[in-house]
Short mmCIF file of C-alpha atoms in Angstrom, two decimals:
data_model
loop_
_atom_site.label_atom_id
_atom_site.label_comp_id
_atom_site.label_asym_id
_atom_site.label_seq_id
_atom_site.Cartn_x
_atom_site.Cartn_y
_atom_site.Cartn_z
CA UNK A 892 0.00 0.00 0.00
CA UNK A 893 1.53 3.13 -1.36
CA UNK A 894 0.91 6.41 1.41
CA UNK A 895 0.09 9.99 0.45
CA UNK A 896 3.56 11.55 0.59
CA UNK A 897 2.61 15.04 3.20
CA UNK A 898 5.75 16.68 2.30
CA UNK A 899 4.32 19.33 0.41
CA UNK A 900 1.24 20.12 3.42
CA UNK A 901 2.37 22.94 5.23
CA UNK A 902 2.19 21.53 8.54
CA UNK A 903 5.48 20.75 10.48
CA UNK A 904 3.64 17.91 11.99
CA UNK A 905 3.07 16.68 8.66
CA UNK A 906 5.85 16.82 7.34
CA UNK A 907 7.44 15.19 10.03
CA UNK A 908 5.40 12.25 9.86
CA UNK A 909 6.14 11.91 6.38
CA UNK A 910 9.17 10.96 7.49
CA UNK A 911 7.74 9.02 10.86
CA UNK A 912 4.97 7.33 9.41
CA UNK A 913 5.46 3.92 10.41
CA UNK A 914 6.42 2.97 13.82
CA UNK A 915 9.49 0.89 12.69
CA UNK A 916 11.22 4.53 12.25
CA UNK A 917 10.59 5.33 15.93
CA UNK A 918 11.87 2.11 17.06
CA UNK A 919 14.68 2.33 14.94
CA UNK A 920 15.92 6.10 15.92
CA UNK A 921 15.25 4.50 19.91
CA UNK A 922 17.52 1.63 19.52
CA UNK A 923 20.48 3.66 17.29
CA UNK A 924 20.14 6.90 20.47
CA UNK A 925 20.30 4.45 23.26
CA UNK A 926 23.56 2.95 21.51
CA UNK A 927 22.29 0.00 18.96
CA UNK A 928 24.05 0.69 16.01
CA UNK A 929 24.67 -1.90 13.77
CA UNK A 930 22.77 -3.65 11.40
CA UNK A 931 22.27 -6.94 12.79
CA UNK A 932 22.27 -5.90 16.04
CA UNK A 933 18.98 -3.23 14.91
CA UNK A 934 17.18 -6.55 12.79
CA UNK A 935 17.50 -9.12 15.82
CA UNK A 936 16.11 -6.62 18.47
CA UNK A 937 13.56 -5.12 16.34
CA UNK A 938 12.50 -8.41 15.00
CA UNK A 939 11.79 -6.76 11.52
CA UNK A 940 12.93 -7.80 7.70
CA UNK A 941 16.14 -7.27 6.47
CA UNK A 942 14.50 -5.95 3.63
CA UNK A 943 12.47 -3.50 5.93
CA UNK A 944 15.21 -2.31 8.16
CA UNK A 945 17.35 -1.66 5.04
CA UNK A 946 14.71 0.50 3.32
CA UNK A 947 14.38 2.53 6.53
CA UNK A 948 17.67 3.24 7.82
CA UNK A 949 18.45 4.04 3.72
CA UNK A 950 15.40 6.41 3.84
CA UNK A 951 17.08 7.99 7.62
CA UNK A 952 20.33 8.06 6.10
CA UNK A 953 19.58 9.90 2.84
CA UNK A 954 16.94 12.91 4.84
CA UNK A 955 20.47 13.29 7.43
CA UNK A 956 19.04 11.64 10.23
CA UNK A 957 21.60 9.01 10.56
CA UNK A 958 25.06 8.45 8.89
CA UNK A 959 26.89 5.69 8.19
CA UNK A 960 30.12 5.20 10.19
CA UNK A 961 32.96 2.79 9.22
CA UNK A 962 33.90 1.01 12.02
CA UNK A 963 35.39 -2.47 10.23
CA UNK A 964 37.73 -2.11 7.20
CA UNK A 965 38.18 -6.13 6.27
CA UNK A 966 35.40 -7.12 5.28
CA UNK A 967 34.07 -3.25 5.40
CA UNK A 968 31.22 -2.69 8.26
CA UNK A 969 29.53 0.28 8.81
CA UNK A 970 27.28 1.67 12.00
CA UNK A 971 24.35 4.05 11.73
CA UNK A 972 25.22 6.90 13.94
CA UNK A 973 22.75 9.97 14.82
CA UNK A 974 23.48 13.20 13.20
CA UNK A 975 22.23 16.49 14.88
CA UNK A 976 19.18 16.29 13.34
CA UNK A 977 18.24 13.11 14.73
CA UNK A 978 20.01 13.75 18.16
CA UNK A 979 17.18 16.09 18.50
CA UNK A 980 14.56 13.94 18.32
CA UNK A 981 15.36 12.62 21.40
CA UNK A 982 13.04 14.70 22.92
CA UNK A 983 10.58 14.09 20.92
CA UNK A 984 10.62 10.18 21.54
CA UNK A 985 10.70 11.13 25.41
CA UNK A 986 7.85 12.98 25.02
CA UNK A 987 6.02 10.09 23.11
CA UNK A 988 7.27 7.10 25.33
CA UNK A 989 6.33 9.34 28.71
CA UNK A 990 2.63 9.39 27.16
CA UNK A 991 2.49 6.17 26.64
CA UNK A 992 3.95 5.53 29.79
CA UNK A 993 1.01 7.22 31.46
CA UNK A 994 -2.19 5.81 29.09
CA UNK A 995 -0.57 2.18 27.96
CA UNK A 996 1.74 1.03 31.02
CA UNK A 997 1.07 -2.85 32.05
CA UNK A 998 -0.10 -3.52 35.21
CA UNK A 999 3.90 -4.07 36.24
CA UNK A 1000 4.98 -0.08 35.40
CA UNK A 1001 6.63 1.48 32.66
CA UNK A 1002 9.21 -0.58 30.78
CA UNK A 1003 11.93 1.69 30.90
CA UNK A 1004 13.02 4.52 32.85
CA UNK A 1005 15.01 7.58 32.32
CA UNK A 1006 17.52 9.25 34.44
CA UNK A 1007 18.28 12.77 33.79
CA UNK A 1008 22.59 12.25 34.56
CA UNK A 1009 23.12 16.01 35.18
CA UNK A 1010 20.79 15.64 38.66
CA UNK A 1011 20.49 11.88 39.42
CA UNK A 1012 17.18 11.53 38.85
CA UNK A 1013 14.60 9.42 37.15
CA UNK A 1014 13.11 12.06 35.20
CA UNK A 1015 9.38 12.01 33.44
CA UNK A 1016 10.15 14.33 30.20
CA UNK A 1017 7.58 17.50 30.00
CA UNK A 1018 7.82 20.01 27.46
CA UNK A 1019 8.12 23.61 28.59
CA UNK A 1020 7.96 27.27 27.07
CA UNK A 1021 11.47 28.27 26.46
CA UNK A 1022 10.63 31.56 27.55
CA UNK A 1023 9.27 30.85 30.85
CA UNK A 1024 10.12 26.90 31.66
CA UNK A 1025 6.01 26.31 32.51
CA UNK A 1026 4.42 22.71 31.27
CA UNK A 1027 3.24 23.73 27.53
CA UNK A 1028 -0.30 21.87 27.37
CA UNK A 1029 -3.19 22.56 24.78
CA UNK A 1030 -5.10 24.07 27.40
CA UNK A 1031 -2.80 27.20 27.16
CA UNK A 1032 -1.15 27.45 24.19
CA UNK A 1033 -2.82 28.93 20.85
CA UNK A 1034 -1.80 28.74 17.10
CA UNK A 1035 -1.09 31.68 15.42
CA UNK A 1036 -0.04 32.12 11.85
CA UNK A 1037 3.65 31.31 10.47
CA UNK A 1038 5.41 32.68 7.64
CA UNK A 1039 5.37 29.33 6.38
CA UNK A 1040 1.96 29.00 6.84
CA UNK A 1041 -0.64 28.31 3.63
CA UNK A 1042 -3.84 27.29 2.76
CA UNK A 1043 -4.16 23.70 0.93
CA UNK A 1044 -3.73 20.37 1.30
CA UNK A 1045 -3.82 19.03 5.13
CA UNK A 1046 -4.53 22.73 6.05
CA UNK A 1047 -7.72 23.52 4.37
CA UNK A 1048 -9.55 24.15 7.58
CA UNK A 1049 -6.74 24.77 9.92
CA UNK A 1050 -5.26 26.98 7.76
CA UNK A 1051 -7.95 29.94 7.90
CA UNK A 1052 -8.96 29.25 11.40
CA UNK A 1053 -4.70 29.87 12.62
CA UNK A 1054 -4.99 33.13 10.02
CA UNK A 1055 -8.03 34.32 11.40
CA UNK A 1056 -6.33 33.85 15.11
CA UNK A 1057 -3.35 35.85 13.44
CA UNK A 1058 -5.66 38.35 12.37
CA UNK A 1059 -6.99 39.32 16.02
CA UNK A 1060 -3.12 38.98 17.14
#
């Protein structure tokens, strides 16, 4: 099944998930941050294809998320390492594991924890406003209008509702 490629909505979210749309690419970017690197290593914890792990590290590789590190000369073997760009999703996988730490947890807790090294502490990631460090929530936050920000496909009824917010701004 071929998906509609959202690359072209203009909707960070979107286009984001073009890139994210599967949850192998999650899984993957987990695994290569918390130090799996290497090919085999990714296919026999993942459990997925060869064929399937190849396509998405390849796809990872080529939009700069990962690079491929040498680490083996005879016979040549490579590692997928995170660039910047997919350093910083870290946060965003912290933010998606602590939800579903809260709403999918078994019975036993939450399958991993994370401790923040600079204090000690097992931390539960919260995004904040980087002006004022408060929780960001939807309850307090509102959308305005980006420069970016057009009318079309994915947008055409978000779109004129942000611009009309901008418009009151």
């Amino acid at each position: 099944m071929t998906r509609t490629p959202l690359s072209a909505v203009a909707c960070s979210i979107a286009r984001a998930t073009d890139l994210f749309g599967d949850a192998w690419t999650a899984l993957i970017m987990r695994d290569v941050l918390v130090g799996i690197r290497r090919f085999d290593e990714l296919a026999k914890d993942l459990g997925l294809s060869r064929k399937v792990l190849a396509a998405r590290l390849a796809r990872l590789v080529d939009e700069g998320v990962l690079t491929r590190e040498r680490y083996q000369v005879s016979p040549p073997r490579e590692e997928y390492v995170a660039t910047e760009k997919g350093r910083e999703l870290y946060p965003v996988l912290l933010a998606l594991m602590a939800w579903g730490d809260k709403w999918y947890a078994a019975p036993a807790g939450p399958p991993a924890l994370i401790r923040h090294e600079a204090c000690g502490h097992v931390a539960t990631p919260v995004v904040v406003c980087d002006a004022c460090r408060e929780p960001v929530t939807v309850g307090d936050t509102t959308q305005l209008p980006g420069p970016g920000g057009r009318v079309g496909p994915g947008t055409r009824v978000l779109g004129p509702m942000i611009a009309a917010r901008g418009e009151g701004a």
